[in-house]
Amino acid sequence: MKNKKIILASMLACNVLWAESDILKVFDGVSTPVGMAFNHNNELIVAEWSASRVSVFGKEGHKRVLSDQIKSPSGIAVDKEDNVYVASYSTDTLYKIEPNGNVSIIADELATPAGVSIDQNGNIMVASKASNAIIFIDQKGTKSNLFKDLQTPVGIVALEHGYAISNINGDVSLYDKEKRKTGSYKGFKSPAVGIVGSQEGNVYAVDYGGNDVVEIQKNGNARVLASSLSSPVGVAINPQGELFIGTWGDSAIYKLTIK
């Protein structure tokens, strides 16, 4: 399945292009894959929301359960030691799953936590949907507001040059390190939990309320990479720069290779 490359008119804050990309379904029967991230073994960690399960998909297609103790797992992030941090949407709690499977609580009372990200210093950021804030959790476990007064944030990614936030009732917003807004993409119906950054500094986000996967570039331009997926909600990027998209509508995971 390919998307043809055509030039569109300027859309809101961004110039939007269609990019040519290949899409391949790699996993089927996944129970609403919301949070997604790769560990250092190039295994895909997936929060299966409706099954209250966190699963690991190996390079050969094998699947194993990492934890089935977390209710309504949403966003996922993996640290340098391959610890997995999982937001429980229904219990307002952030959990840590160690590689050996041990589960512990990192923070609670997070007011409907959705997306999770970890910065280069090991600090954790959680998109708190109900409080319209991004919660910052330092390595001592102290919580503070990194951003507030947002439009129902559900996704966050820490970038080398700043942050990107997806707001389910708004846009995908870009900020610099001083938290000044530098740009936005408003072409989505409902931006989802899935949002990641690349080594080149581009941001990849998905539209839960529609069908699109979009690359938002540092210069403010955007490219639609796919427009035929059924309610994409999760996204992860592997070391090769390939995107993996989790879809709510057909409970599948797709690999998207950008041409």
Coordinates of C-alpha atoms in Angstrom, one line a residue:
M1 CA 0.0 0.0 0.0
K2 CA 1.6 3.3 -1.0
N3 CA 0.6 7.0 -0.7
K4 CA 1.2 9.1 -3.8
K5 CA 3.2 12.2 -3.4
I6 CA 1.2 15.3 -4.2
I7 CA 1.6 18.9 -3.1
L8 CA -1.3 20.4 -1.1
A9 CA -2.0 24.0 -0.3
S10 CA -0.8 25.5 3.0
M11 CA -2.8 24.1 5.9
L12 CA -3.0 26.4 9.0
A13 CA 0.4 26.9 10.5
C14 CA 2.2 24.4 8.3
N15 CA 2.9 23.7 4.6
V16 CA 1.6 20.2 4.1
L17 CA 2.8 17.6 1.6
W18 CA 1.9 14.0 0.9
A19 CA 4.9 11.7 1.2
E20 CA 5.4 8.4 -0.5
S21 CA 5.6 5.5 2.0
D22 CA 5.1 1.8 2.3
I23 CA 2.7 0.3 4.9
L24 CA 2.8 -3.3 6.0
K25 CA 0.6 -4.9 8.7
V26 CA 3.0 -6.8 11.0
F27 CA 0.8 -7.8 13.9
D28 CA -2.9 -8.5 14.1
G29 CA -5.3 -9.2 17.0
V30 CA -3.7 -6.7 19.3
S31 CA -6.1 -5.4 22.0
T32 CA -6.2 -1.7 21.3
P33 CA -2.5 -0.8 21.1
V34 CA -2.2 2.6 22.7
G35 CA 1.3 3.1 24.1
M36 CA 4.3 1.8 22.1
A37 CA 8.0 2.0 22.5
F38 CA 11.2 0.0 21.5
N39 CA 13.6 -1.3 24.1
H40 CA 17.4 -1.7 23.4
N41 CA 16.9 -5.2 22.1
N42 CA 14.8 -3.7 19.3
E43 CA 11.7 -5.3 20.7
L44 CA 8.4 -3.5 20.5
I45 CA 6.7 -2.9 23.9
V46 CA 2.9 -2.4 23.5
A47 CA 0.2 -1.3 26.0
E48 CA -2.8 -3.3 25.1
W49 CA -5.5 -1.1 26.6
S50 CA -8.6 -3.2 26.5
A51 CA -6.7 -6.3 27.8
S52 CA -5.0 -4.5 30.7
R53 CA -1.8 -6.1 29.4
V54 CA 1.7 -4.9 28.5
S55 CA 3.2 -7.2 25.8
V56 CA 6.6 -7.5 24.1
F57 CA 6.7 -8.3 20.3
G58 CA 10.1 -9.7 19.3
K59 CA 12.0 -9.4 16.1
E60 CA 10.8 -12.8 14.8
G61 CA 7.2 -12.0 15.5
H62 CA 7.0 -13.8 18.9
K63 CA 4.8 -12.2 21.6
R64 CA 5.2 -12.5 25.3
V65 CA 3.4 -10.8 28.2
L66 CA 5.5 -8.5 30.3
S67 CA 2.8 -7.6 32.8
D68 CA -1.0 -8.2 33.2
Q69 CA -1.2 -6.2 36.5
I70 CA -1.9 -2.7 35.1
K71 CA -5.4 -1.6 34.3
S72 CA -6.1 0.3 31.1
P73 CA -2.4 0.8 30.2
S74 CA -2.0 3.9 28.1
G75 CA 1.4 5.7 27.4
I76 CA 4.7 3.8 27.5
A77 CA 8.3 4.9 27.7
V78 CA 11.5 2.9 28.1
D79 CA 14.7 4.2 29.9
K80 CA 18.3 3.4 29.3
E81 CA 18.2 0.3 31.5
D82 CA 15.1 -1.0 29.6
N83 CA 12.8 -0.3 32.5
V84 CA 9.3 0.3 31.1
Y85 CA 7.1 3.1 32.5
V86 CA 3.4 2.7 32.0
A87 CA 0.6 5.1 32.6
S88 CA -2.6 3.5 34.0
Y89 CA -5.4 5.7 32.5
S90 CA -8.1 4.3 34.9
T91 CA -6.2 4.4 38.2
D92 CA -4.3 7.7 37.8
T93 CA -1.0 5.8 38.4
L94 CA 2.4 5.6 36.8
Y95 CA 4.1 2.2 37.0
K96 CA 7.6 0.9 36.4
I97 CA 8.2 -2.6 35.0
E98 CA 11.7 -3.9 35.4
P99 CA 13.2 -6.2 32.8
N100 CA 12.6 -9.1 35.2
G101 CA 8.9 -8.3 35.4
N102 CA 8.8 -6.7 38.8
V103 CA 6.2 -3.9 39.0
S104 CA 6.3 -0.9 41.3
I105 CA 4.5 2.4 41.6
I106 CA 6.4 5.6 40.6
A107 CA 3.6 8.2 41.1
D108 CA -0.1 8.3 41.7
E109 CA -2.9 10.9 41.7
L110 CA -1.9 11.9 38.1
A111 CA -5.5 12.8 36.9
T112 CA -6.0 10.5 33.9
P113 CA -2.5 10.0 32.7
A114 CA -2.2 9.2 29.0
G115 CA 1.2 9.7 27.2
V116 CA 4.6 9.2 28.8
S117 CA 8.1 10.4 27.8
I118 CA 11.6 10.3 29.3
D119 CA 14.2 12.9 28.7
Q120 CA 18.0 12.5 28.3
N121 CA 18.5 13.0 32.1
G122 CA 16.0 10.3 33.1
N123 CA 13.2 12.6 34.1
I124 CA 9.7 11.5 33.3
M125 CA 6.9 13.5 31.7
V126 CA 3.3 12.5 31.8
A127 CA 0.4 14.0 29.9
S128 CA -2.4 14.5 32.5
K129 CA -5.5 14.7 30.5
A130 CA -7.9 15.6 33.3
S131 CA -5.7 18.4 34.7
N132 CA -4.7 19.9 31.3
A133 CA -1.1 19.6 32.4
I134 CA 2.2 17.9 31.7
I135 CA 3.5 16.5 34.9
F136 CA 7.3 16.4 35.4
I137 CA 8.7 13.7 37.7
D138 CA 12.3 14.0 38.6
Q139 CA 14.6 11.2 39.5
K140 CA 13.8 11.7 43.2
G141 CA 10.1 11.2 42.4
T142 CA 9.2 14.9 43.0
K143 CA 6.2 16.0 40.9
S144 CA 5.7 19.5 39.3
N145 CA 3.9 21.0 36.4
L146 CA 6.0 21.3 33.3
F147 CA 3.1 22.8 31.3
K148 CA -0.4 23.7 32.4
D149 CA -3.6 25.2 30.9
L150 CA -3.3 23.0 27.8
Q151 CA -6.2 21.6 25.6
T152 CA -6.7 18.1 27.1
P153 CA -3.1 16.8 26.5
V154 CA -2.8 13.1 25.8
G155 CA 0.8 12.8 24.4
I156 CA 4.2 14.2 25.2
V157 CA 7.7 13.7 23.8
A158 CA 10.9 15.3 25.0
L159 CA 13.1 16.3 22.1
E160 CA 16.7 17.5 22.0
H161 CA 15.5 21.0 21.1
G162 CA 12.3 21.1 23.2
Y163 CA 9.0 19.3 23.5
A164 CA 6.0 18.2 21.4
I165 CA 2.5 17.8 22.9
S166 CA -0.6 16.3 21.4
N167 CA -3.9 17.7 22.7
I168 CA -6.9 15.6 21.9
N169 CA -9.2 18.7 21.8
G170 CA -6.7 20.9 20.1
D171 CA -3.5 20.6 18.0
V172 CA 0.0 19.1 18.1
S173 CA 2.1 21.9 19.6
L174 CA 5.9 22.4 19.5
Y175 CA 7.9 24.2 22.2
D176 CA 11.5 25.1 22.7
K177 CA 13.5 24.3 25.8
E178 CA 12.3 27.5 27.5
K179 CA 8.7 26.2 26.9
R180 CA 7.9 28.9 24.3
K181 CA 5.5 27.7 21.6
T182 CA 7.3 27.6 18.3
G183 CA 4.7 26.0 16.0
S184 CA 1.6 23.8 15.8
Y185 CA -0.2 21.3 13.5
K186 CA -3.9 21.7 13.4
G187 CA -4.9 19.2 10.7
F188 CA -6.0 16.4 13.0
K189 CA -9.5 15.8 14.3
S190 CA -8.3 14.3 17.6
P191 CA -4.5 14.0 18.2
A192 CA -3.7 10.8 20.0
V193 CA -1.4 9.4 22.7
G194 CA 1.1 8.4 20.0
I195 CA 3.8 11.0 19.4
V196 CA 7.5 10.4 18.9
G197 CA 10.6 12.3 17.8
S198 CA 13.4 11.2 15.4
Q199 CA 17.1 11.7 15.6
E200 CA 16.8 14.4 12.9
G201 CA 14.4 16.3 15.2
N202 CA 11.2 15.6 13.3
V203 CA 8.0 14.7 15.2
Y204 CA 5.6 11.9 14.2
A205 CA 2.0 12.1 15.4
V206 CA -1.3 10.2 14.7
D207 CA -4.9 11.2 14.4
Y208 CA -7.2 9.0 16.6
G209 CA -10.2 10.9 15.2
G210 CA -9.2 10.3 11.6
N211 CA -6.8 8.2 9.6
D212 CA -3.6 10.2 9.3
V213 CA 0.1 9.7 10.3
V214 CA 2.0 13.0 10.0
E215 CA 5.6 14.1 10.1
I216 CA 6.1 17.6 11.5
Q217 CA 9.5 18.9 10.6
K218 CA 11.6 21.3 12.5
N219 CA 11.0 24.1 9.9
G220 CA 7.3 23.9 10.6
N221 CA 6.4 22.0 7.4
A222 CA 4.4 18.8 7.7
R223 CA 4.1 15.6 5.5
V224 CA 1.2 13.2 5.6
L225 CA 2.8 9.8 5.6
A226 CA -0.4 7.7 5.6
S227 CA -4.1 8.4 5.4
S228 CA -5.7 5.0 5.3
L229 CA -5.3 3.6 8.8
S230 CA -8.3 3.0 11.1
S231 CA -8.1 5.4 14.1
P232 CA -4.3 5.3 14.6
V233 CA -3.5 5.8 18.3
G234 CA 0.0 4.6 19.1
V235 CA 3.3 5.2 17.4
A236 CA 6.9 4.1 18.0
I237 CA 10.1 4.5 16.0
N238 CA 12.9 2.0 15.7
P239 CA 16.7 2.6 15.4
Q240 CA 16.3 2.3 11.6
G241 CA 13.8 5.1 11.5
E242 CA 10.9 3.0 10.6
L243 CA 7.5 3.9 12.2
F244 CA 5.2 1.3 13.9
I245 CA 1.6 2.4 14.2
G246 CA -1.0 0.9 16.5
T247 CA -4.6 1.2 15.3
W248 CA -7.6 1.3 17.6
G249 CA -10.1 0.7 14.8
D250 CA -8.8 -2.7 13.6
S251 CA -6.6 -3.7 16.6
A252 CA -3.4 -4.0 14.5
I253 CA 0.2 -2.8 14.3
Y254 CA 1.6 -1.5 11.0
K255 CA 5.1 -0.8 9.9
L256 CA 5.5 2.4 7.9
T257 CA 8.7 2.9 5.8
I258 CA 9.2 6.4 4.6
K259 CA 10.6 6.7 1.1

